[in-house]
Short mmCIF file of C-alpha atoms in Angstrom, two decimals:
data_model
loop_
_atom_site.label_atom_id
_atom_site.label_comp_id
_atom_site.label_asym_id
_atom_site.label_seq_id
_atom_site.Cartn_x
_atom_site.Cartn_y
_atom_site.Cartn_z
CA UNK A 263 37.72 -2.30 0.99
CA UNK A 264 39.71 0.85 1.85
CA UNK A 265 39.25 4.47 0.88
CA UNK A 266 41.85 6.91 -0.47
CA UNK A 267 41.36 10.66 -0.82
CA UNK A 268 43.89 12.88 -2.62
CA UNK A 269 44.37 16.28 -0.96
CA UNK A 270 47.88 17.38 -1.88
CA UNK A 271 47.02 19.91 -4.57
CA UNK A 272 48.23 23.50 -4.17
CA UNK A 273 44.88 25.10 -5.04
CA UNK A 274 46.50 28.13 -6.66
CA UNK A 275 43.28 29.17 -8.44
CA UNK A 276 41.69 29.66 -5.01
CA UNK A 277 44.37 32.04 -3.73
CA UNK A 278 44.34 33.93 -1.39
CA UNK A 279 41.85 31.68 0.43
CA UNK A 280 43.94 28.54 -0.10
CA UNK A 281 47.27 30.20 0.70
CA UNK A 282 47.12 29.20 4.35
CA UNK A 283 44.26 26.69 4.30
CA UNK A 284 44.38 23.64 1.99
CA UNK A 285 41.58 23.99 -0.54
CA UNK A 286 39.88 20.77 0.58
CA UNK A 287 39.48 22.32 4.05
CA UNK A 288 37.78 25.45 2.76
CA UNK A 289 34.12 25.52 3.82
CA UNK A 290 31.15 24.59 1.65
CA UNK A 291 27.78 25.02 3.31
CA UNK A 292 29.73 25.62 6.52
CA UNK A 293 31.76 22.42 6.61
CA UNK A 294 35.08 21.55 4.96
CA UNK A 295 34.82 20.26 1.40
CA UNK A 296 36.75 17.15 2.48
CA UNK A 297 33.95 16.15 4.85
CA UNK A 298 31.69 15.39 1.87
CA UNK A 299 34.23 12.90 0.49
CA UNK A 300 34.66 11.21 3.87
CA UNK A 301 30.87 10.97 4.26
CA UNK A 302 30.59 9.27 0.84
CA UNK A 303 33.06 6.60 1.99
CA UNK A 304 31.29 6.19 5.34
CA UNK A 305 28.10 5.38 3.41
CA UNK A 306 29.99 2.43 1.88
CA UNK A 307 30.87 1.10 5.34
CA UNK A 308 34.54 1.80 4.67
CA UNK A 309 36.38 2.13 7.96
CA UNK A 310 40.02 2.70 6.85
CA UNK A 311 40.77 5.84 4.87
CA UNK A 312 44.11 7.15 3.66
CA UNK A 313 44.38 10.90 2.95
CA UNK A 314 47.30 12.02 0.76
CA UNK A 315 48.54 15.48 1.79
CA UNK A 316 51.52 17.77 1.50
CA UNK A 317 53.81 17.17 4.52
CA UNK A 318 53.61 20.80 5.69
CA UNK A 319 49.82 20.51 6.02
CA UNK A 320 49.80 17.68 8.55
CA UNK A 321 49.14 19.89 11.59
CA UNK A 322 46.14 21.66 10.05
CA UNK A 323 44.65 18.33 8.88
CA UNK A 324 45.07 16.87 12.35
CA UNK A 325 43.30 19.93 13.80
CA UNK A 326 40.41 20.02 11.29
CA UNK A 327 39.96 16.31 10.50
CA UNK A 328 41.85 14.36 13.17
CA UNK A 329 42.24 10.61 12.90
CA UNK A 330 38.63 9.79 12.15
CA UNK A 331 36.98 9.64 15.58
CA UNK A 332 33.94 11.77 14.62
CA UNK A 333 33.09 9.23 11.89
CA UNK A 334 34.08 6.12 13.88
CA UNK A 335 36.79 5.22 11.38
CA UNK A 336 40.58 5.25 11.11
CA UNK A 337 42.33 7.92 9.04
CA UNK A 338 45.97 7.53 8.00
CA UNK A 339 47.85 10.52 6.54
CA UNK A 340 50.18 9.84 3.63
CA UNK A 341 52.67 12.37 2.25
CA UNK A 342 53.15 13.39 -1.37
CA UNK A 343 56.27 15.58 -1.31
CA UNK A 344 56.16 16.70 -4.95
CA UNK A 345 53.10 17.49 -7.13
CA UNK A 346 53.73 14.79 -9.75
CA UNK A 347 50.16 13.87 -10.64
CA UNK A 348 47.35 11.64 -9.48
CA UNK A 349 49.04 8.32 -10.22
CA UNK A 350 52.11 9.44 -8.27
CA UNK A 351 49.90 10.45 -5.33
CA UNK A 352 48.20 7.07 -5.33
CA UNK A 353 51.59 5.29 -5.43
CA UNK A 354 52.51 6.96 -2.14
CA UNK A 355 49.64 4.98 -0.60
CA UNK A 356 50.70 1.56 -1.91
CA UNK A 357 51.87 0.36 1.50
CA UNK A 358 48.61 1.56 3.03
CA UNK A 359 46.37 -0.16 0.47
CA UNK A 360 48.45 -3.38 0.35
CA UNK A 361 46.43 -6.06 -1.46
CA UNK A 362 42.94 -4.68 -0.83
CA UNK A 363 40.54 -3.08 -3.35
CA UNK A 364 39.93 0.59 -2.76
CA UNK A 365 37.82 3.59 -3.68
CA UNK A 366 39.77 6.66 -4.84
CA UNK A 367 38.36 10.18 -4.54
CA UNK A 368 39.79 13.59 -5.39
CA UNK A 369 39.36 15.67 -2.24
CA UNK A 370 38.12 18.82 -4.01
CA UNK A 371 35.46 16.98 -6.06
CA UNK A 372 31.83 16.85 -4.97
CA UNK A 373 29.78 14.01 -6.37
CA UNK A 374 26.14 13.57 -5.46
CA UNK A 375 25.84 10.06 -6.99
CA UNK A 376 26.26 7.05 -4.73
CA UNK A 377 29.59 5.28 -5.10
CA UNK A 378 27.98 1.90 -4.48
CA UNK A 379 27.93 0.90 -8.22
CA UNK A 380 31.70 1.35 -8.40
CA UNK A 381 32.22 -0.88 -5.37
CA UNK A 382 29.83 -3.50 -6.74
CA UNK A 383 31.78 -3.62 -10.00
CA UNK A 384 35.03 -4.38 -8.14
CA UNK A 385 33.84 -6.58 -5.29
CA UNK A 386 31.15 -8.69 -6.94
CA UNK A 387 31.40 -8.27 -10.73
CA UNK A 388 35.15 -9.04 -10.82
CA UNK A 389 36.33 -5.98 -12.80
CA UNK A 390 39.65 -4.35 -12.03
CA UNK A 391 38.71 -0.75 -12.71
CA UNK A 392 35.42 1.16 -12.28
CA UNK A 393 35.05 4.85 -13.01
CA UNK A 394 32.32 7.48 -12.59
CA UNK A 395 31.49 9.22 -15.86
CA UNK A 396 29.24 12.14 -16.75
CA UNK A 397 28.23 13.91 -19.96
CA UNK A 398 29.87 17.36 -20.13
CA UNK A 399 29.55 20.27 -22.51
CA UNK A 400 33.32 20.97 -22.54
CA UNK A 401 35.08 17.61 -23.07
CA UNK A 402 38.34 19.31 -24.01
CA UNK A 403 38.80 20.19 -20.31
CA UNK A 404 38.53 16.62 -18.96
CA UNK A 405 39.84 13.11 -19.23
CA UNK A 406 37.44 11.59 -21.76
CA UNK A 407 36.33 7.94 -22.01
CA UNK A 408 35.70 5.93 -25.17
CA UNK A 409 33.19 3.16 -24.46
CA UNK A 410 31.61 0.09 -26.02
CA UNK A 411 28.61 -1.24 -24.09
CA UNK A 412 29.50 -1.04 -20.40
CA UNK A 413 33.22 -1.24 -21.03
CA UNK A 414 35.81 1.50 -21.28
CA UNK A 415 38.09 0.84 -24.25
CA UNK A 416 40.17 4.02 -24.14
CA UNK A 417 40.88 7.19 -22.18
CA UNK A 418 42.48 10.46 -23.26
CA UNK A 419 43.44 13.42 -21.09
CA UNK A 420 42.04 16.73 -22.37
CA UNK A 421 41.84 15.62 -26.04
CA UNK A 422 41.90 18.05 -28.91
CA UNK A 423 39.42 15.81 -30.74
CA UNK A 424 37.25 14.11 -28.12
CA UNK A 425 35.82 10.69 -28.98
CA UNK A 426 32.87 11.27 -26.65
CA UNK A 427 31.61 13.82 -24.15
CA UNK A 428 31.83 11.34 -21.25
CA UNK A 429 34.15 12.92 -18.72
CA UNK A 430 36.02 11.06 -15.98
CA UNK A 431 34.92 12.47 -12.65
CA UNK A 432 36.97 12.29 -9.44
CA UNK A 433 35.64 8.93 -8.29
CA UNK A 434 37.20 5.51 -9.03
CA UNK A 435 37.37 2.01 -7.61
CA UNK A 436 40.31 -0.32 -8.23
CA UNK A 437 41.75 -3.67 -7.45
CA UNK A 438 45.37 -3.35 -6.30
CA UNK A 439 46.54 -4.39 -9.79
CA UNK A 440 46.38 -0.65 -10.60
CA UNK A 441 49.74 -0.28 -8.88
CA UNK A 442 51.39 -2.36 -11.63
CA UNK A 443 50.21 0.23 -14.11
CA UNK A 444 51.31 3.15 -11.99
CA UNK A 445 54.81 1.73 -11.76
CA UNK A 446 54.90 1.13 -15.51
CA UNK A 447 53.76 4.46 -16.93
CA UNK A 448 55.95 7.47 -17.74
CA UNK A 449 55.26 11.15 -17.09
CA UNK A 450 53.01 12.95 -19.54
CA UNK A 451 53.95 16.08 -21.41
CA UNK A 452 52.85 17.98 -18.35
CA UNK A 453 55.52 16.18 -16.31
CA UNK A 454 52.88 14.35 -14.29
CA UNK A 455 51.90 10.70 -13.87
CA UNK A 456 48.33 10.75 -15.13
CA UNK A 457 45.59 8.51 -13.78
CA UNK A 458 44.22 8.23 -17.33
CA UNK A 459 47.54 6.77 -18.48
CA UNK A 460 47.49 4.20 -15.70
CA UNK A 461 43.97 3.10 -16.54
CA UNK A 462 44.83 2.99 -20.27
CA UNK A 463 47.76 0.69 -19.38
CA UNK A 464 45.31 -1.60 -17.54
CA UNK A 465 42.98 -1.68 -20.60
CA UNK A 466 45.89 -2.37 -22.96
CA UNK A 467 47.03 -5.27 -20.80
CA UNK A 468 43.67 -7.00 -20.74
CA UNK A 469 42.22 -5.80 -17.47
CA UNK A 470 38.50 -5.06 -17.32
CA UNK A 471 37.48 -1.38 -16.94
CA UNK A 472 33.81 -0.44 -16.60
CA UNK A 473 31.93 2.69 -15.69
CA UNK A 474 28.87 4.07 -13.97
CA UNK A 475 27.28 7.10 -15.58
CA UNK A 476 25.71 9.81 -13.46
CA UNK A 477 23.45 12.74 -14.32
CA UNK A 478 23.50 14.13 -10.78
CA UNK A 479 25.26 17.25 -9.56
CA UNK A 480 29.03 17.30 -9.75
CA UNK A 481 31.57 20.01 -9.02
CA UNK A 482 35.33 20.29 -9.03
CA UNK A 483 35.76 23.07 -6.46
CA UNK A 484 38.92 24.36 -8.05
CA UNK A 485 38.06 27.98 -8.90
CA UNK A 486 36.15 30.81 -7.25
CA UNK A 487 33.32 30.42 -9.74
CA UNK A 488 32.96 26.71 -9.11
CA UNK A 489 33.10 27.24 -5.34
CA UNK A 490 30.11 29.59 -5.69
CA UNK A 491 28.33 27.17 -8.04
CA UNK A 492 28.83 24.33 -5.57
CA UNK A 493 27.47 26.48 -2.77
CA UNK A 494 24.40 27.15 -4.96
CA UNK A 495 23.51 23.55 -5.58
CA UNK A 496 24.43 22.43 -2.07
CA UNK A 497 21.97 24.95 -0.62
CA UNK A 498 19.32 23.74 -3.05
CA UNK A 499 19.92 20.17 -1.89
CA UNK A 500 19.87 21.12 1.78
CA UNK A 501 16.68 23.12 1.23
CA UNK A 502 15.03 20.11 -0.41
CA UNK A 503 16.11 17.96 2.55
CA UNK A 504 14.83 20.45 5.13
CA UNK A 505 18.32 21.10 6.56
CA UNK A 506 18.47 24.90 6.41
CA UNK A 507 18.11 27.02 9.53
CA UNK A 508 17.23 30.47 8.17
CA UNK A 509 13.66 30.40 9.50
CA UNK A 510 15.06 31.94 12.66
CA UNK A 511 14.46 35.70 12.95
CA UNK A 512 17.59 37.84 12.74
CA UNK A 513 16.52 41.22 14.08
CA UNK A 514 14.98 43.35 11.37
CA UNK A 515 16.76 41.40 8.65
CA UNK A 516 15.05 39.93 5.59
CA UNK A 517 16.08 36.36 4.69
CA UNK A 518 15.42 35.16 1.12
CA UNK A 519 15.93 31.37 1.01
CA UNK A 520 17.85 29.24 0.45
CA UNK A 521 20.26 30.58 3.06
CA UNK A 522 22.43 28.84 5.63
CA UNK A 523 23.52 30.89 8.68
CA UNK A 524 25.75 29.63 11.48
CA UNK A 525 23.87 30.16 14.80
CA UNK A 526 26.86 31.98 16.32
CA UNK A 527 26.56 34.82 13.77
CA UNK A 528 24.58 38.04 14.18
CA UNK A 529 22.69 40.04 11.57
CA UNK A 530 21.03 43.43 11.89
CA UNK A 531 18.99 45.29 9.24
CA UNK A 532 20.27 43.08 6.43
CA UNK A 533 18.82 41.59 3.28
CA UNK A 534 20.38 38.12 2.86
CA UNK A 535 19.74 35.71 -0.01
CA UNK A 536 19.08 33.86 -2.03
CA UNK A 537 21.99 31.41 -2.05
CA UNK A 538 24.10 32.82 0.79
CA UNK A 539 26.09 30.82 3.33
CA UNK A 540 27.27 32.67 6.47
CA UNK A 541 29.91 31.01 8.60
CA UNK A 542 30.60 31.20 12.37
CA UNK A 543 31.17 34.40 14.34
CA UNK A 544 30.12 36.73 11.50
CA UNK A 545 28.69 40.17 12.25
CA UNK A 546 26.69 41.92 9.51
CA UNK A 547 24.83 45.23 9.83
CA UNK A 548 22.99 46.97 7.00
CA UNK A 549 24.29 44.54 4.35
CA UNK A 550 22.54 43.28 1.21
CA UNK A 551 24.00 40.00 -0.11
CA UNK A 552 23.05 37.37 -2.60
CA UNK A 553 24.74 34.26 -4.04
CA UNK A 554 27.77 34.61 -1.74
CA UNK A 555 29.90 32.77 0.81
CA UNK A 556 30.76 34.63 4.02
CA UNK A 557 33.65 33.05 5.96
CA UNK A 558 34.22 32.83 9.69
CA UNK A 559 34.89 36.01 11.61
CA UNK A 560 33.91 38.62 9.00
CA UNK A 561 32.52 41.90 10.32
CA UNK A 562 30.86 44.14 7.74
CA UNK A 563 28.70 47.24 8.19
CA UNK A 564 26.62 49.48 5.86
CA UNK A 565 28.31 48.64 2.56
CA UNK A 566 25.95 50.76 0.46
CA UNK A 567 26.08 48.15 -2.33
CA UNK A 568 24.43 44.88 -3.16
CA UNK A 569 27.15 42.24 -2.76
CA UNK A 570 26.64 39.41 -5.28
CA UNK A 571 28.73 36.40 -6.38
CA UNK A 572 31.26 37.10 -3.64
CA UNK A 573 33.45 35.17 -1.21
CA UNK A 574 34.36 37.28 1.82
CA UNK A 575 36.44 36.69 4.90
CA UNK A 576 38.58 38.78 7.29
CA UNK A 577 41.30 40.37 5.05
CA UNK A 578 40.20 38.10 2.16
CA UNK A 579 37.86 38.96 -0.70
CA UNK A 580 36.69 37.66 -4.07
CA UNK A 581 33.91 39.71 -5.56
CA UNK A 582 32.40 39.18 -8.99
CA UNK A 583 29.65 41.81 -8.66
CA UNK A 584 28.86 44.75 -6.40
CA UNK A 585 26.26 47.26 -7.50
CA UNK A 586 24.49 50.28 -6.04
CA UNK A 587 21.95 49.55 -3.31
CA UNK A 588 19.00 51.66 -4.32
#
C-alpha cells in the first residue's frame, strides 16, 4: 500500500504567512503541519509516499521534508501545475500509484483517529473506497455522505439541503480503480475535478464504498482561526501525553500550562499561557500572551498589552485580541 498527500493548495486564507511558505509547512506545535500526515502513514507501515506540490515549491519541500530519510521511507514529489481540484491532483500521481491500493490525505488536515480501519476495508474487506466521516454542525460547508448501514450510497459537495451531517474528512483509502472515475468525471461548477464526484461515479458504477466514523479531534488548518484552534487541541493532547517542556524555569517568567517553548528561545519577565506555542530563536521580554502561536525569530519587548488569539512572526502578524495589561 502506498501513501499520497496533497499539498498543492495556495493557502490564500493564511496570507501573509503562506505567501512564501506553503501552508502545509507552517508550524503547529513547533513542527510542520505536513509532519503529522506523514506520521499517520508511518503508523500504517507505509514506506512509499507521494507528495503532490506546486512545481515552484520543490526546493522548500526538499529543504524542510527531504526524501523521507528521517522517517526511513521514500518520498516522491509530484507536480500539479494548475489548481484544478483534488481529483486532478490525484490523477497527477497515477504513474506513482500504478496498480497498488493507497491512502490519500489532504496535507492541511489533522486527524487524530487511526487510519487503520480505512486500510482494513481496502486490503482485507475487499471494498474499493473507504472514507473517514465525522458529524459536523455546519454540513453546508463540507462534502456530505448519505449512508445505509456501513455503505455510502451518495455524496454531495457543500449541499444546500444536506441529507446528513456526516462530513467527508481529508482521509481516504482507494483501490486504483478510482483512476477510472477520475478520468471519467467533468469539472464542477467551480471549475474543479471534485473528489466527491469521483467517488459518486464509483458508487454509481457498482463499486463498494464504506466509511469509518470518528468522534476524535479534526481540523482543516485553512484559516487563522482554525490554526489557533488546532494549536489549542494539539497542546491539550501533548499535555495529556506528557510531552510539554514548560516546566523549565524561564527567568522571572510565569508559565501557565499548557505551553510549548522551543529550548533555543529566551523569556524574561513574561506571563505565558495558557495555550501558547513559542518557536525557535524567539526573544520575549515583559510580554503577556495567551492562546497564541509565536513563530521562529520573533523579538518582542514590553508590549503593554495582553496578546491573545494571535499568530506572530518577524514582519508577520495576525491578532484577534490585544487588550490593556493592567
